[in-house]
CSV table of C-alpha atoms and ligand atoms in Angstrom, one decimal:
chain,number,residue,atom,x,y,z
A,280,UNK,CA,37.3,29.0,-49.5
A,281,UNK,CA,33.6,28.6,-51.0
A,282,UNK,CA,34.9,28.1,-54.8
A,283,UNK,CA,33.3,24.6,-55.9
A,284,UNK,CA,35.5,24.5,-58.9
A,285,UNK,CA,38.6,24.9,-57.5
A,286,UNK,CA,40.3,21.7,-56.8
A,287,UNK,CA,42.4,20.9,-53.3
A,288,UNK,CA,45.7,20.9,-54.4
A,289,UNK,CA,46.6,18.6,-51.4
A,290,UNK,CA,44.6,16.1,-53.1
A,291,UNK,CA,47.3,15.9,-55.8
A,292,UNK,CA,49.9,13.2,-55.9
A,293,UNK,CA,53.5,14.2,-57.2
A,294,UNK,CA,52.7,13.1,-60.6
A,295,UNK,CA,49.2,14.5,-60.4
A,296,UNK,CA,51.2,18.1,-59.5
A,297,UNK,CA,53.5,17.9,-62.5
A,298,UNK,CA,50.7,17.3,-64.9
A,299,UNK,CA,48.6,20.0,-63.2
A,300,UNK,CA,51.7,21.7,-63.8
A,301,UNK,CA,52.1,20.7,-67.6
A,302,UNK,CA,48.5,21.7,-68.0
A,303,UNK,CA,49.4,25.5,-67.2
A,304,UNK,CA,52.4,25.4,-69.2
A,305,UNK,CA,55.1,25.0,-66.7
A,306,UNK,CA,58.3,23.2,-66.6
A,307,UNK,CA,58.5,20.1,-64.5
A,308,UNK,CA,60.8,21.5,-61.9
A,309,UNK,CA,57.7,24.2,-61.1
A,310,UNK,CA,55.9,21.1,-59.7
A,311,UNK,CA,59.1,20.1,-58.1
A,312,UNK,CA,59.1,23.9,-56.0
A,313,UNK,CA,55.2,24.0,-55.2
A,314,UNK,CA,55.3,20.6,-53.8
A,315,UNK,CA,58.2,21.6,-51.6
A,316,UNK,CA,56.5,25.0,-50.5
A,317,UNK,CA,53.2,22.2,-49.8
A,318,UNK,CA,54.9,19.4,-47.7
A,319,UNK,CA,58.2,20.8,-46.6
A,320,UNK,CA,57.2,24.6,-46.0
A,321,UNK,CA,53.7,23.4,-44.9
A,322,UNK,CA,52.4,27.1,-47.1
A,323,UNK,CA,49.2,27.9,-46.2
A,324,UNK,CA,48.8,30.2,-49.4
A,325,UNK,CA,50.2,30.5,-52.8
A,326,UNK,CA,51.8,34.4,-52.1
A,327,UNK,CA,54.3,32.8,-50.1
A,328,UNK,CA,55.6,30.8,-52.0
A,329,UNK,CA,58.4,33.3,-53.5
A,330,UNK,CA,60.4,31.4,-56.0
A,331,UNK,CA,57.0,31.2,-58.2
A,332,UNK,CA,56.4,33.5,-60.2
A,333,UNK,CA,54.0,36.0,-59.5
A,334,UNK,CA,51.6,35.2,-62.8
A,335,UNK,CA,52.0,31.6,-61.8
A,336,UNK,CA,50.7,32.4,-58.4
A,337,UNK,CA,47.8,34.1,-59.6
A,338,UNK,CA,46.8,31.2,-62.0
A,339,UNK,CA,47.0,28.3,-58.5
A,340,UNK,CA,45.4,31.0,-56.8
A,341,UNK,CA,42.3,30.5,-59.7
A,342,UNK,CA,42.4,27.0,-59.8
A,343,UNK,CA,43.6,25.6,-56.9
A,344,UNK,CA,42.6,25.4,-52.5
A,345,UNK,CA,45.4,25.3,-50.7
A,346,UNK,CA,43.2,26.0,-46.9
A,347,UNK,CA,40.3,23.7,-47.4
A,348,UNK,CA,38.7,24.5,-43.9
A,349,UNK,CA,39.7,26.7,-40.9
A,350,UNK,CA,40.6,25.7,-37.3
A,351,UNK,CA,37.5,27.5,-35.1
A,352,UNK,CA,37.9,25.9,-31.6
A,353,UNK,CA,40.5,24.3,-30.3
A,354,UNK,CA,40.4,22.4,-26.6
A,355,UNK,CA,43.9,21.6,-24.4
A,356,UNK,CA,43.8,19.0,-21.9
A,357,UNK,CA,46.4,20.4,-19.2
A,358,UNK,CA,48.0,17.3,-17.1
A,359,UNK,CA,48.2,14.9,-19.5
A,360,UNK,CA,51.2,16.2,-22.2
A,361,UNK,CA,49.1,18.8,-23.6
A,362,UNK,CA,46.3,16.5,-25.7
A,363,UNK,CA,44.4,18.8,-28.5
A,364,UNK,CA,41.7,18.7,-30.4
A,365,UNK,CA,40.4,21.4,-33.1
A,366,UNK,CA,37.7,21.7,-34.4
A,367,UNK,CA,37.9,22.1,-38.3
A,368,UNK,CA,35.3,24.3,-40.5
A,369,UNK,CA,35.7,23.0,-44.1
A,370,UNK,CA,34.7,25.3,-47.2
A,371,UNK,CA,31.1,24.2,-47.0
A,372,UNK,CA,30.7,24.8,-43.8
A,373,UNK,CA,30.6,21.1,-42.4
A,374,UNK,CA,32.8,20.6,-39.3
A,375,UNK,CA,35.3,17.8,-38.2
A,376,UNK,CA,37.7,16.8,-35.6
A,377,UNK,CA,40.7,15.9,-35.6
A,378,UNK,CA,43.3,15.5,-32.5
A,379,UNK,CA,47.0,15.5,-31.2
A,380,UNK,CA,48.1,13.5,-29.0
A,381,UNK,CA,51.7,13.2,-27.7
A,382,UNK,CA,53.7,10.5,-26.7
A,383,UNK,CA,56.8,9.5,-25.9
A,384,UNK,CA,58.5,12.7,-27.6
A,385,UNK,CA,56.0,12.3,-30.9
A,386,UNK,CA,52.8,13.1,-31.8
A,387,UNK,CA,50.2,11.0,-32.9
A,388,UNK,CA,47.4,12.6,-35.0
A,389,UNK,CA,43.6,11.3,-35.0
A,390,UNK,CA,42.3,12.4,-38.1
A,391,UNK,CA,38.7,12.2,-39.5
A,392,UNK,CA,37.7,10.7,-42.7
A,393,UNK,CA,33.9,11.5,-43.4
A,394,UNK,CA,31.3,14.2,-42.0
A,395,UNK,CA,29.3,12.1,-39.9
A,396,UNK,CA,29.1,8.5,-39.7
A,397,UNK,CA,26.5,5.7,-40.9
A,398,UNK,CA,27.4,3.7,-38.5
A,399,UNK,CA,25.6,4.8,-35.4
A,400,UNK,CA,28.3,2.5,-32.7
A,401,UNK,CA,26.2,2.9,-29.3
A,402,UNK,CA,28.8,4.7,-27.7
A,403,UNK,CA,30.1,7.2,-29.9
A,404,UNK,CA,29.3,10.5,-30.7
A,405,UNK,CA,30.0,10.7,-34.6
A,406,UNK,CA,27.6,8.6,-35.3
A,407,UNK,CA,24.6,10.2,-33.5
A,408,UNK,CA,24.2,13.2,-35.7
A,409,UNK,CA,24.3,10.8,-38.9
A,410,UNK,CA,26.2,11.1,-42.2
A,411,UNK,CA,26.5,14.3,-44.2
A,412,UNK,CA,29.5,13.4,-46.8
A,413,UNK,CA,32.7,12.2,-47.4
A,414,UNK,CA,36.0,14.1,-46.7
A,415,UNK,CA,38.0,15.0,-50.2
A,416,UNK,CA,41.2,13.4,-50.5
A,417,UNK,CA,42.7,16.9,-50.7
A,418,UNK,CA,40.8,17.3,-47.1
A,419,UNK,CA,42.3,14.2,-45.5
A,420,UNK,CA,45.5,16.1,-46.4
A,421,UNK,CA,45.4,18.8,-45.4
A,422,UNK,CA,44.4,17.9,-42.0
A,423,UNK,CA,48.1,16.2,-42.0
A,424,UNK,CA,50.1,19.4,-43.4
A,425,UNK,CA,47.8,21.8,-40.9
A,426,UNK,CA,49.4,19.3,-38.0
A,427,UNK,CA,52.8,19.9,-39.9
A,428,UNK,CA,52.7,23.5,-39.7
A,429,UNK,CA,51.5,23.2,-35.9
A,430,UNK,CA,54.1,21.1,-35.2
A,431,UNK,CA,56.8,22.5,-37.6
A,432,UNK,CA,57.0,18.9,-38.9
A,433,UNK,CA,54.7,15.9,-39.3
A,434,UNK,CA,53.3,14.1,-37.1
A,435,UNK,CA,54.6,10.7,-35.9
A,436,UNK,CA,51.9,8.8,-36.2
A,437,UNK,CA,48.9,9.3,-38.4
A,438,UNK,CA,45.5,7.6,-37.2
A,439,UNK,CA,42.1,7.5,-39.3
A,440,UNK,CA,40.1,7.2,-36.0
A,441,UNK,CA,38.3,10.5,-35.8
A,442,UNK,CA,34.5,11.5,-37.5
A,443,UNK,CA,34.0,8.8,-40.3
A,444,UNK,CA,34.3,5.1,-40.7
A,445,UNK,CA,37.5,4.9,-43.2
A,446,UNK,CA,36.4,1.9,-45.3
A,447,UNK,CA,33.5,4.0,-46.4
A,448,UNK,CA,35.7,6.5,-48.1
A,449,UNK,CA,37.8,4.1,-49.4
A,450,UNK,CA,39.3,5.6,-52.3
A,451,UNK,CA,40.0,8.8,-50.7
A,452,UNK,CA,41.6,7.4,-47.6
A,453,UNK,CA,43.9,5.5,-50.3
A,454,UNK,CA,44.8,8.3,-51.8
A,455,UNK,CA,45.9,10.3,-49.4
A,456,UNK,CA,47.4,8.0,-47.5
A,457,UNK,CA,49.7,7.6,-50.2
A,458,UNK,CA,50.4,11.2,-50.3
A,459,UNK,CA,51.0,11.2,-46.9
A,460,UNK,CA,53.3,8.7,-47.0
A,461,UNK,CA,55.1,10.3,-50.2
A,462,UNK,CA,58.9,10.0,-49.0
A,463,UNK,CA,59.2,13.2,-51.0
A,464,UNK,CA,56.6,14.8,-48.9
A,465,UNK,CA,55.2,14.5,-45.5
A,466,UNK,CA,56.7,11.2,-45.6
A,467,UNK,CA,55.1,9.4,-42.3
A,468,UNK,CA,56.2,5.9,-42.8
A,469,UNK,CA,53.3,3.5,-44.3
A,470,UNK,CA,53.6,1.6,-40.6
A,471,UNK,CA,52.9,4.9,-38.8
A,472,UNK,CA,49.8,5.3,-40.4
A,473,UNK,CA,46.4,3.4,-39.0
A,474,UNK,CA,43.3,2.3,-40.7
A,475,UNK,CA,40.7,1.9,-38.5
A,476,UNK,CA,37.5,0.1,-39.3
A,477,UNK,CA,34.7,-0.9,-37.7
A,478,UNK,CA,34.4,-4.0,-39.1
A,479,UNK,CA,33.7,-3.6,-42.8
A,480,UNK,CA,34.9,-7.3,-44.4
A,481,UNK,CA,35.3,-5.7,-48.6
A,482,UNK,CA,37.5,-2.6,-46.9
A,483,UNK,CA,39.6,-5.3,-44.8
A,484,UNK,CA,39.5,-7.5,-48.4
A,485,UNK,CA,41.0,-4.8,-50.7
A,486,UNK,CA,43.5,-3.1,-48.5
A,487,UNK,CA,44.8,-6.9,-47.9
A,488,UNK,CA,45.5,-6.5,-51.9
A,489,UNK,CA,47.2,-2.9,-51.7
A,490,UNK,CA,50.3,-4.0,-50.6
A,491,UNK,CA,50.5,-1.4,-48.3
A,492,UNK,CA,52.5,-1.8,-45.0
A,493,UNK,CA,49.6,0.2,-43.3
A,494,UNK,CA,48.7,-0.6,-39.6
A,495,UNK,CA,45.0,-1.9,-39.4
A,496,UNK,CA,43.1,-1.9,-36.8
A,497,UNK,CA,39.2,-3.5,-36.2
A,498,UNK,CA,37.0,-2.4,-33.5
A,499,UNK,CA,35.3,-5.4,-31.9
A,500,UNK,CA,33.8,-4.1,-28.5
A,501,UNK,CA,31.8,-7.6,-27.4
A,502,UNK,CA,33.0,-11.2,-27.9
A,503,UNK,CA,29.4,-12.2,-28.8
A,504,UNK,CA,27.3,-11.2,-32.5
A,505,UNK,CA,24.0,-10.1,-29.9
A,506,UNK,CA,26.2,-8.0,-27.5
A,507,UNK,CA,28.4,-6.6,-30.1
A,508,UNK,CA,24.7,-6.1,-32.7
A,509,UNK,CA,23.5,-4.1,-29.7
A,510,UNK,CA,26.7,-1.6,-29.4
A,511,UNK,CA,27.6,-1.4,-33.4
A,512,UNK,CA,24.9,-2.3,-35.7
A,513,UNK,CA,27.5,-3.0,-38.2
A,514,UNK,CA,27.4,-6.1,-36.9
A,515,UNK,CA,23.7,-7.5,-38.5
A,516,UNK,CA,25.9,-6.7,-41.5
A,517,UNK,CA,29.2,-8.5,-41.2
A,518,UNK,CA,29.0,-10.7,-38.2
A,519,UNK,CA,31.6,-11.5,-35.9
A,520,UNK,CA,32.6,-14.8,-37.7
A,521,UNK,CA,32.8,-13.5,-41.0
A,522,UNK,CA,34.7,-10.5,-39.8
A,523,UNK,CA,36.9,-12.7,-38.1
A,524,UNK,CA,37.6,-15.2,-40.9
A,525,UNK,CA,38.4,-11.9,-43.1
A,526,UNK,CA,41.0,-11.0,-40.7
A,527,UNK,CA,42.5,-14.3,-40.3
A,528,UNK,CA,42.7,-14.0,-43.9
A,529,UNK,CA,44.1,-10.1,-43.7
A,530,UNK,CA,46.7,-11.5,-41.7
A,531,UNK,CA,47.8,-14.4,-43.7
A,532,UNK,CA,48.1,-12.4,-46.9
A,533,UNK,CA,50.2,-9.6,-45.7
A,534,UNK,CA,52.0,-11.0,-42.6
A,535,UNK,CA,51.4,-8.0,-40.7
A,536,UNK,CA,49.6,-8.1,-36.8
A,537,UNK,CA,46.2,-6.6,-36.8
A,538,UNK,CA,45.1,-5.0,-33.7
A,539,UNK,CA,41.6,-4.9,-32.4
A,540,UNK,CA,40.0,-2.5,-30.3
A,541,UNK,CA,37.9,-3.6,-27.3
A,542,UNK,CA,36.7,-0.6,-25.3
A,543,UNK,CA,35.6,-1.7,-21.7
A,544,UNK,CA,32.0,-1.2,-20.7
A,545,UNK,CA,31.2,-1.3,-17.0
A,546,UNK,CA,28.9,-4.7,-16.3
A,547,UNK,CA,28.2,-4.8,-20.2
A,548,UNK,CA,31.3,-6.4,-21.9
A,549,UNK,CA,33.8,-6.1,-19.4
A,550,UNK,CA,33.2,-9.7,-17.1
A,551,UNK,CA,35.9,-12.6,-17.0
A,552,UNK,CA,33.4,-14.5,-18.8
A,553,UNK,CA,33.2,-12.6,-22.2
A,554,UNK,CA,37.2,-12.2,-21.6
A,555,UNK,CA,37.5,-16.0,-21.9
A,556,UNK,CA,35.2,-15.6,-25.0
A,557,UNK,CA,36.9,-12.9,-26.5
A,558,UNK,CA,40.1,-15.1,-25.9
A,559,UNK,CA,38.4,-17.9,-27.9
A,560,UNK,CA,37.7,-16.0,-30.6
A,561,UNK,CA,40.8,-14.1,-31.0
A,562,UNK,CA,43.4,-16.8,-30.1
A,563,UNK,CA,44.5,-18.0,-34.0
A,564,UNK,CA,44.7,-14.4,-35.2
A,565,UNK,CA,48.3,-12.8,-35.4
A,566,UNK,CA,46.9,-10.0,-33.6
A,567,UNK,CA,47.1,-7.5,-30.7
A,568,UNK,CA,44.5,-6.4,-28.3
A,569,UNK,CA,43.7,-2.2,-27.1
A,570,UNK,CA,41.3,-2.6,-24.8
A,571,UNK,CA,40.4,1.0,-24.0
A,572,UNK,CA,38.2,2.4,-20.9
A,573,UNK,CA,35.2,3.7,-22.0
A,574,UNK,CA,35.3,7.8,-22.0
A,575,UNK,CA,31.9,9.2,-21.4
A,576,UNK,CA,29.8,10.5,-23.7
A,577,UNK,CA,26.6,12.4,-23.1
A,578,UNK,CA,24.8,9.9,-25.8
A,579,UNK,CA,25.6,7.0,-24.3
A,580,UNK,CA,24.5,5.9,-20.7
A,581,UNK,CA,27.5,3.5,-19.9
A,582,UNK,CA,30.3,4.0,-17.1
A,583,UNK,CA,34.2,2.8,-17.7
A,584,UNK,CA,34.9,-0.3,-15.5
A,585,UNK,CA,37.2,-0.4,-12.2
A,586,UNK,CA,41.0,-0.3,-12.7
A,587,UNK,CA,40.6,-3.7,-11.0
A,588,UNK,CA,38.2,-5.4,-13.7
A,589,UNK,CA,40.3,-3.9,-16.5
A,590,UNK,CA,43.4,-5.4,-15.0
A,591,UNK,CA,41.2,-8.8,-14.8
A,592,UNK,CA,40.3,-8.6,-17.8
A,593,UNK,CA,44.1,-7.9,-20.0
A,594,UNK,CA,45.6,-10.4,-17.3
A,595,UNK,CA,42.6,-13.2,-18.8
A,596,UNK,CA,43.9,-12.2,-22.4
A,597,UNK,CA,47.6,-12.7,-21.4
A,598,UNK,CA,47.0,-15.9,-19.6
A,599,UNK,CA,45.2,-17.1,-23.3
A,600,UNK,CA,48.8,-15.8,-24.7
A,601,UNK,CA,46.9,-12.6,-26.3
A,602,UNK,CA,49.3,-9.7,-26.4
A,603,UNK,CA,46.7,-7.2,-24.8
A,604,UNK,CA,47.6,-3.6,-23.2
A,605,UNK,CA,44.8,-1.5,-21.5
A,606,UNK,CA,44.6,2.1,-21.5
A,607,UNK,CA,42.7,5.4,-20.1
A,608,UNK,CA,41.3,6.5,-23.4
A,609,UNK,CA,43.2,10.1,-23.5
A,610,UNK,CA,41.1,13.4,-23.6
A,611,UNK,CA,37.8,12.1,-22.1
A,612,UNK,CA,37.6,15.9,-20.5
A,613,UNK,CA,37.9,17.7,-23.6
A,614,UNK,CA,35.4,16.1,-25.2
A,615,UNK,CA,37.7,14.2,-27.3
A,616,UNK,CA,35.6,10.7,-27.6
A,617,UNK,CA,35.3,11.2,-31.5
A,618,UNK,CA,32.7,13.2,-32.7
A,619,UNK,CA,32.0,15.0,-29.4
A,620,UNK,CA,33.5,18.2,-30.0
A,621,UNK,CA,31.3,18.5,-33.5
A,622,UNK,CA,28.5,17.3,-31.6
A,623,UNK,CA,28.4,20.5,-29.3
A,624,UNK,CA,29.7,23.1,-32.7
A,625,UNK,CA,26.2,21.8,-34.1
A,626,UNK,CA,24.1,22.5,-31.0
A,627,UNK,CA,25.2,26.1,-31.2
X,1039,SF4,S1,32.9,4.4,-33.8
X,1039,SF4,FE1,33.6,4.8,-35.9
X,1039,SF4,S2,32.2,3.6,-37.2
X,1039,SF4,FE2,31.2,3.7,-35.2
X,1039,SF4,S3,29.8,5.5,-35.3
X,1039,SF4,FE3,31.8,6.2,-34.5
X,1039,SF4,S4,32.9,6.9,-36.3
X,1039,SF4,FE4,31.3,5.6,-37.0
């Protein structure tokens, strides 16, 4: 688990494998088996995987991690379809999140894409302890096929919302999304899989060129650049107009519906007022609207709004023919508000 110059052999595409392959000698249809054992078997070592031969085994074992981190706590919400969130040691030690949550027969999977955030969003708890590093591709991964194995197959629905803004890993979050999405693989379809951002305009620019049928999503949070500065600093950086345009723009280019994310803050963003405004803003945007009641988090002093102003506020959006749902963000009592979970492993 500690070997630095091992490489994660989820971080290999298909055609990365059969070269990996090629390197040590083996014939293509070698590559074809280990990427089977990998993303249909879901192997969490290379001494199962019994149609390889044993010297073969020994030489993955030496240059390839196939269990990049181990699962140390893991916290069940009863009452509301068995919601889960682990707690994920990775070989250096760092820790990340990621969670399950079912619906509707399927499970959708949060996963994280850095250690830490930059980003320091008032009420979230990733961003509190700072930013230690990015997560490898072969990380990203493996969170996926550890879900898969869980499971006993993947996930439904694959969401970068956990520790890490997504746009700041860009490369990595590419990548394995594309493994991810390998029909020969995992295969969750490209529009079961969500990028979310909170708000950074060159991510939202270059995954409008990927031609990708990703799901992307944009945090907003206020309807106004002092308000929205206040709860995610992000915002002295790319501004609600420019952020804005750049979607408009997202959503030209590809055709597909963007969907922001407003969480709903008790007496701070939550009035008919700013739902008007946020209406204004949002009305020639192909887009949907999550508006999502604030969970508590010890960092941030804030309180989730009456069911009554929430339904005030989505019935304000739908009157201004914006396509808004509100929800109960899930797992508030397991400490699954992103980033609280690593927040209490590091206090220990
Ligand atoms: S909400 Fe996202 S971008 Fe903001 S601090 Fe948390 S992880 Fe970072």
């Amino acid at each position: 688990m500690n070997d630095k110059s091992k490489t994660f052999i989820h971080g290999l595409s298909r055609e990365q494998l059969a070269e990996a392959c090629a390197g040590l000698g083996q014939p293509q249809y070698r590559a074809r088996q280990i990427w089977r054992w990998l993303y249909h078997h879901y192997a969490d070592s290379f001494s199962v995987m019994k149609n390889i031969p044993g010297q073969l085994r020994v030489q993955l074992e030496k240059h390839f991690l196939i269990t990049p981190f181990e699962a140390v706590q893991r916290q069940d919400e009863r009452g509301i379809g068995s919601i889960a969130k682990v707690l994920l040691r990775l070989h250096d030690g760092e820790c990340v999140e990621m969670v399950f949550i079912p619906a509707r027969g399927k499970t959708t999977l949060c996963v994280s894409s850095q250690v830490g955030c930059k980003y320091k969003c008032a009420f979230c708890a990733s961003g509190q302890g700072g930013f230690r590093r990015n997560l490898e591709t072969g990380e990203i991964v493996s969170e996926v096929v550890y879900a898969a194995r869980n499971l006993g197959s993947a996930p439904g629905h694959v969401v970068f919302m956990g520790i890490g803004e997504p746009f700041d890993n860009y490369d990595n979050i590419l990548a394995a999304t594309r493994i991810i999405n390998d029909i020969e693989g995992l295969s969750v379809g490209a529009r079961k899989i969500t990028i979310s951002t909170c708000g950074i305009i060159p991510g939202i620019e270059r995954l409008a060129g990927e031609k990708l049928q990703v799901e992307l999503s944009v945090s907003l949070h206020a309807p106004d650049d002092v308000l929205r500065s206040r709860l995610m600093p992000i915002n002295k950086i790319y501004p609600l107009a420019d952020l804005l345009a750049a979607c408009r723009r997202y959503a030209e280019l590809t055709g597909r519906i963007i969907t922001f994310e407003y969480t709903l803050i008790k007496d701070v963003n939550d009035s008919k007022e700013q739902a008007h405004q946020l209406a204004g803003l949002l009305g020639k945007i192909h887009c949907r609207v999550n508006l999502i009641m604030l969970s508590a988090v010890a960092e941030y002093d804030g309180r989730a709004p009456s069911a009554e102003a929430g339904r005030m506020f989505v019935n304000t959006l739908d009157r201004a023919r914006i396509n808004a749902t509100i929800r109960v963000s899930k797992g508030g009592n397991i400490n699954a508000a992103c980033g609280q979970l690593r927040n209490l492993a590091s206090q220990r």
